[in-house]
Amino acid sequence: MDRNKEWVMNEIEKIAHFGKGSRGITRLAFTETAVEAQKYVISLMEQVGLKIRMDQIGNIIGRLEGRDDSLPAVITGSHLDTVPEGGKYDGVTGVIGGLVAISRLKDKGGLAHPLELVIFACEESSRFGFATVGSKAMVGLANVSEWSKAKDQSGLSFAEAIAQNHLDIERIGEAARQAEEIKAFVELHIEQGRVLEKEQKTIGIVEAIAAPTRLKIRVEGVAAHSGSTPMEERRDALVSASMIVLAIHEIGAEQSKYGTVATVGMLNVHPGSINVIPGVVEMWVDIRGVNHESIIECLQDIKDAISTIAEGQEIGVSIMLLSAEKPVNMNKDIISLVKKVCMEKKVPHQVIHSQAGHDAMNLSHLAPAGMIFVPSQNGVSHNGEEHTAIDEIMSGIDVLTETLFQLAK
């Protein structure tokens, strides 16, 4: 086992201890656990000799100067926050892999362009309902008016949460960078699917990233006593909500031929008592795909189905559009470069789509962007069982290192 492989294995395990529970890792954005993980990785970045700064959304940026500091930076990185009971490879692979790549290039020396490693803040939507917050702010796409309304499940607002980290919601705009500052961005990440595993490929070269369209649906019936209200007189919000869940599933299945998926991931039932007919149900819907027309059709079909159900069940339904992002294509030149690197290194590879969103889709608005995938065992992600073999991670780091070198030399 070479030193780098052992080091990567050990560091992934050490980071996994921040927020580790019996069923997975919980490291929600801006929590004390997430901050402690950041501090630990900052110490690793400092050991490599990176100059560290934090921007006004909480992104951690480590910089290695090149021969000409006036040239735009070549950037890599990912995130450290997780979903509740998530895995130890999602995000972390790109952070540790990026650090190894920069360390190797520092030892090699002679690069013209600066290199940067970024730990993006609040990539996961689990705490506040908004994803890739840090990278949105970095490219000038911060939606401060919406973010300011967001609260976590404990009732703590987004503004209060970032204030606990000495950040001011009124200054988020200062995190935005200019296009001339960045030459390219390349993110290493686990696939979070089974394509590479099924095709027995080591590297996925991402061509397009599916973007989420997210809805909050509120179903309003009438809360009543479960024993004294006859079945024919009920306006049960949960029954109607269940019909909507099934309709969304069926619509997603119909659109799956275009690669589109639709998921109801969370429901809140009120008043939430065993002897009370539910009066209100809130649900959150996630629609994703790389075919924008299919996403629009899926959204319209869902609205039509909800209208039919609401009329038939005599209940009220409101739909709030939380986000509607278009699928993003990765830069063709970077795709070609990664292909060339894989061929030179004789690494089995293929072009692939990402069904999950990533920070790279936002960076693509500011600079040429690309993604390098390594396999996920059994396609499992956002789960304590998440696993990627260390040899596959090291292959990803090798490809990332050479890609960054070619961009920064």
Short mmCIF file of C-alpha atoms in Angstrom, two decimals:
data_model
loop_
_atom_site.label_atom_id
_atom_site.label_comp_id
_atom_site.label_asym_id
_atom_site.label_seq_id
_atom_site.Cartn_x
_atom_site.Cartn_y
_atom_site.Cartn_z
CA MET A 1 0.00 0.00 0.00
CA ASP A 2 1.54 3.30 -1.03
CA ARG A 3 1.61 6.31 1.27
CA ASN A 4 -1.05 8.28 -0.56
CA LYS A 5 -3.52 5.40 -0.56
CA GLU A 6 -3.07 4.81 3.14
CA TRP A 7 -3.30 8.53 3.88
CA VAL A 8 -6.53 8.91 1.89
CA MET A 9 -8.12 5.90 3.61
CA ASN A 10 -7.14 7.20 7.04
CA GLU A 11 -8.32 10.75 6.43
CA ILE A 12 -11.71 9.66 5.05
CA GLU A 13 -12.17 7.57 8.21
CA LYS A 14 -11.11 10.45 10.46
CA ILE A 15 -13.54 12.87 8.82
CA ALA A 16 -16.28 10.24 9.15
CA HIS A 17 -16.00 10.50 12.93
CA PHE A 18 -17.43 14.02 12.82
CA GLY A 19 -21.15 13.33 13.19
CA LYS A 20 -20.88 9.54 13.12
CA GLY A 21 -23.92 7.69 14.45
CA SER A 22 -25.13 4.10 14.50
CA ARG A 23 -26.72 4.31 11.03
CA GLY A 24 -24.60 6.88 9.25
CA ILE A 25 -23.06 10.34 9.45
CA THR A 26 -25.08 13.46 10.24
CA ARG A 27 -23.13 16.63 9.55
CA LEU A 28 -25.70 19.26 8.60
CA ALA A 29 -24.55 22.58 7.17
CA PHE A 30 -23.43 25.29 9.63
CA THR A 31 -23.81 23.01 12.67
CA GLU A 32 -21.07 22.68 15.26
CA THR A 33 -20.26 19.20 13.89
CA ALA A 34 -19.81 20.57 10.37
CA VAL A 35 -17.60 23.38 11.65
CA GLU A 36 -15.39 20.93 13.54
CA ALA A 37 -14.96 18.85 10.37
CA GLN A 38 -14.05 22.01 8.47
CA LYS A 39 -11.45 22.96 11.07
CA TYR A 40 -9.87 19.54 10.80
CA VAL A 41 -9.62 19.70 7.01
CA ILE A 42 -8.28 23.26 7.22
CA SER A 43 -5.44 21.87 9.33
CA LEU A 44 -4.68 19.37 6.55
CA MET A 45 -4.77 22.16 3.96
CA GLU A 46 -2.33 24.20 6.04
CA GLN A 47 0.04 21.23 6.25
CA VAL A 48 0.13 21.20 2.44
CA GLY A 49 0.98 24.92 2.52
CA LEU A 50 -2.27 26.39 1.26
CA LYS A 51 -3.24 29.94 2.19
CA ILE A 52 -6.70 29.74 3.76
CA ARG A 53 -9.61 32.18 3.73
CA MET A 54 -13.37 31.96 4.34
CA ASP A 55 -15.79 33.95 2.20
CA GLN A 56 -19.08 35.53 3.30
CA ILE A 57 -21.19 32.40 2.80
CA GLY A 58 -18.75 30.12 4.61
CA ASN A 59 -16.88 28.56 1.68
CA ILE A 60 -13.35 27.59 2.71
CA ILE A 61 -10.79 28.46 0.02
CA GLY A 62 -7.21 27.16 0.14
CA ARG A 63 -4.84 28.68 -2.42
CA LEU A 64 -1.47 27.60 -3.78
CA GLU A 65 0.10 30.41 -5.78
CA GLY A 66 1.53 29.75 -9.23
CA ARG A 67 4.43 31.39 -11.05
CA ASP A 68 2.11 34.22 -12.08
CA ASP A 69 -0.37 35.16 -9.36
CA SER A 70 -2.24 37.43 -11.76
CA LEU A 71 -3.40 34.44 -13.82
CA PRO A 72 -6.86 32.95 -13.12
CA ALA A 73 -6.97 30.03 -10.69
CA VAL A 74 -7.65 26.39 -11.52
CA ILE A 75 -10.07 25.20 -8.85
CA THR A 76 -11.12 21.83 -7.47
CA GLY A 77 -13.10 20.82 -4.39
CA SER A 78 -16.44 19.62 -3.07
CA HIS A 79 -18.32 19.64 0.25
CA LEU A 80 -18.19 18.21 3.77
CA ASP A 81 -21.83 18.58 4.89
CA THR A 82 -24.06 15.51 4.71
CA VAL A 83 -27.70 14.51 4.69
CA PRO A 84 -29.03 13.01 7.93
CA GLU A 85 -27.45 9.56 8.38
CA GLY A 86 -25.42 9.98 5.20
CA GLY A 87 -22.24 8.31 4.00
CA LYS A 88 -18.55 9.06 4.36
CA TYR A 89 -17.62 9.40 0.67
CA ASP A 90 -20.15 11.89 -0.72
CA GLY A 91 -18.33 15.23 -1.00
CA VAL A 92 -15.40 14.15 1.15
CA THR A 93 -13.88 12.20 -1.76
CA GLY A 94 -13.61 15.42 -3.77
CA VAL A 95 -12.18 17.43 -0.88
CA ILE A 96 -9.51 14.91 0.14
CA GLY A 97 -8.87 13.90 -3.48
CA GLY A 98 -8.44 17.54 -4.43
CA LEU A 99 -6.01 18.10 -1.56
CA VAL A 100 -3.90 15.11 -2.63
CA ALA A 101 -3.89 16.35 -6.23
CA ILE A 102 -2.74 19.83 -5.23
CA SER A 103 -0.11 18.39 -2.89
CA ARG A 104 1.29 16.29 -5.74
CA LEU A 105 1.34 19.27 -8.09
CA LYS A 106 3.05 21.41 -5.46
CA ASP A 107 5.80 18.78 -5.20
CA LYS A 108 6.03 18.69 -8.98
CA GLY A 109 6.35 22.49 -9.13
CA GLY A 110 6.49 24.85 -12.05
CA LEU A 111 2.78 25.60 -12.51
CA ALA A 112 1.92 28.96 -14.03
CA HIS A 113 -1.62 29.25 -12.65
CA PRO A 114 -2.63 29.29 -8.98
CA LEU A 115 -4.49 26.24 -7.69
CA GLU A 116 -7.38 26.43 -5.24
CA LEU A 117 -9.18 23.85 -3.14
CA VAL A 118 -12.71 24.87 -2.11
CA ILE A 119 -14.85 23.32 0.61
CA PHE A 120 -18.30 24.52 -0.44
CA ALA A 121 -20.76 25.48 2.27
CA CYS A 122 -24.24 23.95 2.54
CA GLU A 123 -24.20 21.75 -0.56
CA GLU A 124 -26.96 19.52 0.79
CA SER A 125 -30.53 20.82 1.05
CA SER A 126 -31.29 18.75 4.16
CA ARG A 127 -31.22 21.55 6.71
CA PHE A 128 -32.81 24.54 4.98
CA GLY A 129 -34.35 23.14 1.79
CA PHE A 130 -31.86 24.88 -0.51
CA ALA A 131 -28.98 23.00 -2.15
CA THR A 132 -25.50 24.11 -3.32
CA VAL A 133 -25.82 27.36 -1.37
CA GLY A 134 -22.08 28.06 -1.17
CA SER A 135 -21.38 27.61 -4.87
CA LYS A 136 -24.46 29.66 -5.81
CA ALA A 137 -23.13 32.54 -3.72
CA MET A 138 -19.67 32.17 -5.23
CA VAL A 139 -20.97 32.63 -8.77
CA GLY A 140 -23.39 35.45 -7.91
CA LEU A 141 -26.58 33.37 -7.86
CA ALA A 142 -27.41 33.84 -4.17
CA ASN A 143 -31.15 34.11 -3.51
CA VAL A 144 -30.88 36.00 -0.25
CA SER A 145 -34.58 36.94 -0.11
CA GLU A 146 -35.62 33.28 -0.22
CA TRP A 147 -32.78 32.01 1.95
CA SER A 148 -33.68 34.57 4.61
CA LYS A 149 -37.13 32.95 4.95
CA ALA A 150 -35.74 29.43 5.43
CA LYS A 151 -35.76 27.68 8.80
CA ASP A 152 -34.53 24.29 9.90
CA GLN A 153 -36.69 21.74 11.70
CA SER A 154 -35.85 23.28 15.08
CA GLY A 155 -37.12 26.67 13.89
CA LEU A 156 -33.68 28.27 13.60
CA SER A 157 -33.51 30.58 10.62
CA PHE A 158 -30.83 30.45 7.93
CA ALA A 159 -29.70 33.94 8.95
CA GLU A 160 -29.38 32.87 12.60
CA ALA A 161 -27.48 29.71 11.67
CA ILE A 162 -24.86 31.50 9.61
CA ALA A 163 -24.61 34.25 12.26
CA GLN A 164 -23.52 31.54 14.69
CA ASN A 165 -20.60 31.06 12.27
CA HIS A 166 -19.81 34.82 12.30
CA LEU A 167 -21.42 35.36 8.89
CA ASP A 168 -23.88 38.10 7.98
CA ILE A 169 -26.73 37.33 5.59
CA GLU A 170 -26.59 40.94 4.36
CA ARG A 171 -23.00 40.41 3.17
CA ILE A 172 -23.48 37.19 1.20
CA GLY A 173 -23.11 39.14 -2.06
CA GLU A 174 -19.46 39.70 -1.16
CA ALA A 175 -18.81 35.98 -1.78
CA ALA A 176 -19.39 36.42 -5.52
CA ARG A 177 -16.30 36.06 -7.69
CA GLN A 178 -15.56 37.38 -11.16
CA ALA A 179 -15.16 35.18 -14.24
CA GLU A 180 -11.63 36.47 -14.84
CA GLU A 181 -10.54 35.03 -11.47
CA ILE A 182 -11.19 31.40 -12.49
CA LYS A 183 -9.73 29.48 -15.43
CA ALA A 184 -11.54 26.20 -14.78
CA PHE A 185 -13.26 24.10 -12.12
CA VAL A 186 -13.02 20.29 -11.90
CA GLU A 187 -14.83 18.30 -9.20
CA LEU A 188 -14.08 14.72 -8.20
CA HIS A 189 -17.13 12.91 -6.79
CA ILE A 190 -18.63 9.49 -6.27
CA GLU A 191 -21.23 8.62 -8.90
CA GLN A 192 -24.23 8.05 -6.58
CA GLY A 193 -25.63 5.57 -9.11
CA ARG A 194 -24.80 2.18 -10.66
CA VAL A 195 -23.83 3.03 -14.23
CA LEU A 196 -20.05 2.75 -13.77
CA GLU A 197 -20.36 -0.36 -11.64
CA LYS A 198 -22.63 -2.10 -14.17
CA GLU A 199 -20.42 -1.09 -17.10
CA GLN A 200 -17.25 -2.01 -15.15
CA LYS A 201 -15.71 1.41 -15.70
CA THR A 202 -13.42 3.16 -13.24
CA ILE A 203 -14.00 6.76 -14.31
CA GLY A 204 -17.16 8.58 -15.36
CA ILE A 205 -16.70 11.77 -17.36
CA VAL A 206 -19.78 13.86 -16.67
CA GLU A 207 -21.42 15.37 -19.73
CA ALA A 208 -24.53 16.88 -18.10
CA ILE A 209 -25.88 17.39 -14.57
CA ALA A 210 -29.55 17.02 -13.77
CA ALA A 211 -30.93 20.01 -11.91
CA PRO A 212 -33.66 19.84 -9.27
CA THR A 213 -37.11 21.35 -9.54
CA ARG A 214 -38.57 21.36 -6.04
CA LEU A 215 -42.08 21.89 -4.76
CA LYS A 216 -43.72 22.29 -1.39
CA ILE A 217 -47.33 21.10 -1.46
CA ARG A 218 -49.81 21.91 1.30
CA VAL A 219 -52.99 19.81 1.51
CA GLU A 220 -55.79 21.23 3.68
CA GLY A 221 -58.67 19.06 4.84
CA VAL A 222 -60.60 19.17 8.12
CA ALA A 223 -59.21 17.85 11.40
CA ALA A 224 -61.87 15.91 13.32
CA HIS A 225 -62.30 13.19 15.92
CA SER A 226 -61.29 9.81 14.53
CA GLY A 227 -64.04 7.97 16.42
CA SER A 228 -67.05 10.21 15.98
CA THR A 229 -66.64 11.30 12.35
CA PRO A 230 -68.29 8.93 9.83
CA MET A 231 -66.11 7.79 6.95
CA GLU A 232 -68.37 9.38 4.34
CA GLU A 233 -68.14 12.80 6.03
CA ARG A 234 -64.38 13.00 6.29
CA ARG A 235 -62.06 15.39 4.48
CA ASP A 236 -58.85 13.62 5.44
CA ALA A 237 -55.80 15.56 4.31
CA LEU A 238 -53.52 12.53 4.62
CA VAL A 239 -55.72 10.37 2.40
CA SER A 240 -55.69 13.07 -0.26
CA ALA A 241 -51.94 13.56 0.22
CA SER A 242 -51.42 9.82 -0.25
CA MET A 243 -53.28 9.99 -3.57
CA ILE A 244 -50.99 12.84 -4.60
CA VAL A 245 -47.89 10.84 -3.61
CA LEU A 246 -49.03 7.93 -5.76
CA ALA A 247 -49.84 10.26 -8.67
CA ILE A 248 -46.36 11.82 -8.49
CA HIS A 249 -44.81 8.35 -8.48
CA GLU A 250 -46.79 7.31 -11.54
CA ILE A 251 -45.95 10.53 -13.39
CA GLY A 252 -42.27 10.07 -12.59
CA ALA A 253 -42.43 6.50 -13.89
CA GLU A 254 -43.99 7.73 -17.13
CA GLN A 255 -41.25 10.34 -17.62
CA SER A 256 -38.46 7.91 -16.69
CA LYS A 257 -38.00 7.04 -20.37
CA TYR A 258 -36.39 10.49 -20.65
CA GLY A 259 -34.26 9.93 -17.54
CA THR A 260 -36.53 12.05 -15.35
CA VAL A 261 -37.40 11.05 -11.78
CA ALA A 262 -39.89 12.41 -9.25
CA THR A 263 -39.77 11.85 -5.50
CA VAL A 264 -41.82 12.81 -2.46
CA GLY A 265 -39.13 12.79 0.21
CA MET A 266 -40.81 14.27 3.25
CA LEU A 267 -44.27 14.72 4.75
CA ASN A 268 -45.45 16.63 7.82
CA VAL A 269 -48.86 15.59 9.15
CA HIS A 270 -50.88 17.92 11.41
CA PRO A 271 -52.00 17.75 14.11
CA GLY A 272 -50.22 14.39 14.23
CA SER A 273 -52.36 12.59 16.80
CA ILE A 274 -53.55 8.99 16.57
CA ASN A 275 -57.14 9.93 17.35
CA VAL A 276 -57.44 12.97 15.08
CA ILE A 277 -58.15 12.89 11.35
CA PRO A 278 -55.28 14.79 9.71
CA GLY A 279 -56.30 18.33 8.83
CA VAL A 280 -53.14 19.50 7.08
CA VAL A 281 -50.31 17.68 5.30
CA GLU A 282 -47.19 19.36 3.91
CA MET A 283 -45.02 17.46 1.47
CA TRP A 284 -41.83 18.20 -0.42
CA VAL A 285 -41.28 17.02 -4.01
CA ASP A 286 -37.99 16.66 -5.88
CA ILE A 287 -38.04 16.38 -9.71
CA ARG A 288 -34.78 15.79 -11.59
CA GLY A 289 -33.54 15.05 -15.07
CA VAL A 290 -31.27 16.18 -17.89
CA ASN A 291 -34.16 16.69 -20.36
CA HIS A 292 -35.67 20.10 -19.59
CA GLU A 293 -38.82 19.49 -21.69
CA SER A 294 -39.50 16.30 -19.75
CA ILE A 295 -39.13 18.12 -16.44
CA ILE A 296 -41.62 20.79 -17.56
CA GLU A 297 -44.07 18.11 -18.69
CA CYS A 298 -43.66 16.24 -15.41
CA LEU A 299 -44.34 19.43 -13.46
CA GLN A 300 -47.47 20.20 -15.47
CA ASP A 301 -48.77 16.63 -15.11
CA ILE A 302 -48.30 16.86 -11.35
CA LYS A 303 -50.24 20.12 -11.22
CA ASP A 304 -53.06 18.61 -13.29
CA ALA A 305 -53.23 15.50 -11.10
CA ILE A 306 -53.33 17.59 -7.92
CA SER A 307 -56.15 19.71 -9.32
CA THR A 308 -58.19 16.58 -10.12
CA ILE A 309 -57.57 15.05 -6.68
CA ALA A 310 -58.37 18.30 -4.86
CA GLU A 311 -61.70 18.64 -6.69
CA GLY A 312 -62.65 15.01 -6.17
CA GLN A 313 -61.75 14.97 -2.47
CA GLU A 314 -63.10 18.46 -1.74
CA ILE A 315 -59.86 19.59 -0.13
CA GLY A 316 -57.64 22.62 -0.64
CA VAL A 317 -54.17 22.33 -2.13
CA SER A 318 -51.50 24.97 -2.60
CA ILE A 319 -48.25 24.45 -4.50
CA MET A 320 -45.11 26.47 -3.82
CA LEU A 321 -42.26 26.31 -6.36
CA LEU A 322 -39.07 26.25 -4.25
CA SER A 323 -36.58 25.99 -7.10
CA ALA A 324 -36.55 25.36 -10.84
CA GLU A 325 -33.04 24.94 -12.18
CA LYS A 326 -32.19 23.92 -15.72
CA PRO A 327 -29.96 20.90 -16.43
CA VAL A 328 -26.36 21.97 -17.00
CA ASN A 329 -23.87 20.76 -19.61
CA MET A 330 -20.23 20.43 -18.62
CA ASN A 331 -17.54 22.13 -20.71
CA LYS A 332 -16.70 20.19 -23.89
CA ASP A 333 -12.98 21.03 -23.73
CA ILE A 334 -12.69 19.71 -20.18
CA ILE A 335 -14.65 16.58 -21.15
CA SER A 336 -12.15 16.02 -24.01
CA LEU A 337 -9.20 16.67 -21.70
CA VAL A 338 -10.38 14.14 -19.10
CA LYS A 339 -10.98 11.58 -21.88
CA LYS A 340 -7.42 12.12 -23.12
CA VAL A 341 -6.02 11.72 -19.60
CA CYS A 342 -7.98 8.48 -19.08
CA MET A 343 -6.76 7.07 -22.41
CA GLU A 344 -3.15 7.96 -21.65
CA LYS A 345 -3.41 6.32 -18.23
CA LYS A 346 -5.32 3.35 -19.69
CA VAL A 347 -8.14 3.83 -17.19
CA PRO A 348 -11.53 2.32 -18.19
CA HIS A 349 -13.92 5.24 -18.61
CA GLN A 350 -17.14 6.44 -20.20
CA VAL A 351 -19.15 9.61 -20.63
CA ILE A 352 -22.01 9.73 -18.15
CA HIS A 353 -24.86 11.92 -16.91
CA SER A 354 -25.23 12.95 -13.28
CA GLN A 355 -28.74 12.57 -11.89
CA ALA A 356 -27.67 14.32 -8.68
CA GLY A 357 -26.92 18.03 -8.46
CA HIS A 358 -23.41 19.25 -7.65
CA ASP A 359 -21.50 22.46 -7.06
CA ALA A 360 -19.96 22.06 -10.53
CA MET A 361 -23.30 22.95 -12.14
CA ASN A 362 -23.13 26.40 -10.52
CA LEU A 363 -19.43 26.97 -11.23
CA SER A 364 -20.20 26.32 -14.90
CA HIS A 365 -21.95 29.72 -14.98
CA LEU A 366 -18.65 31.41 -14.18
CA ALA A 367 -15.96 29.25 -15.78
CA PRO A 368 -15.41 26.06 -17.80
CA ALA A 369 -16.41 23.20 -15.48
CA GLY A 370 -16.11 19.44 -15.45
CA MET A 371 -16.71 16.46 -13.18
CA ILE A 372 -14.90 13.18 -12.66
CA PHE A 373 -16.94 10.31 -11.19
CA VAL A 374 -15.70 7.19 -9.44
CA PRO A 375 -18.07 4.24 -8.84
CA SER A 376 -20.52 3.86 -5.96
CA GLN A 377 -20.86 0.28 -4.72
CA ASN A 378 -24.40 -0.91 -5.51
CA GLY A 379 -25.25 2.69 -6.41
CA VAL A 380 -25.78 3.49 -2.73
CA SER A 381 -25.39 7.11 -1.60
CA HIS A 382 -26.82 9.41 1.09
CA ASN A 383 -26.75 6.33 3.29
CA GLY A 384 -24.45 4.89 5.93
CA GLU A 385 -23.76 1.93 3.63
CA GLU A 386 -22.20 4.19 0.99
CA HIS A 387 -18.87 2.79 -0.21
CA THR A 388 -16.30 3.35 -2.94
CA ALA A 389 -13.19 1.15 -3.19
CA ILE A 390 -9.94 2.92 -2.32
CA ASP A 391 -8.28 1.81 -5.57
CA GLU A 392 -11.09 3.48 -7.52
CA ILE A 393 -10.72 6.65 -5.47
CA MET A 394 -6.98 6.67 -6.16
CA SER A 395 -7.64 6.27 -9.89
CA GLY A 396 -9.95 9.26 -9.67
CA ILE A 397 -7.25 11.26 -7.88
CA ASP A 398 -4.70 10.28 -10.54
CA VAL A 399 -7.00 11.51 -13.32
CA LEU A 400 -7.86 14.68 -11.39
CA THR A 401 -4.18 15.43 -10.75
CA GLU A 402 -3.22 15.19 -14.41
CA THR A 403 -6.30 17.17 -15.49
CA LEU A 404 -5.45 20.00 -13.08
CA PHE A 405 -1.83 19.91 -14.24
CA GLN A 406 -2.81 20.28 -17.89
CA LEU A 407 -5.09 23.20 -17.03
CA ALA A 408 -2.62 25.00 -14.75
CA LYS A 409 0.76 24.41 -16.42
#
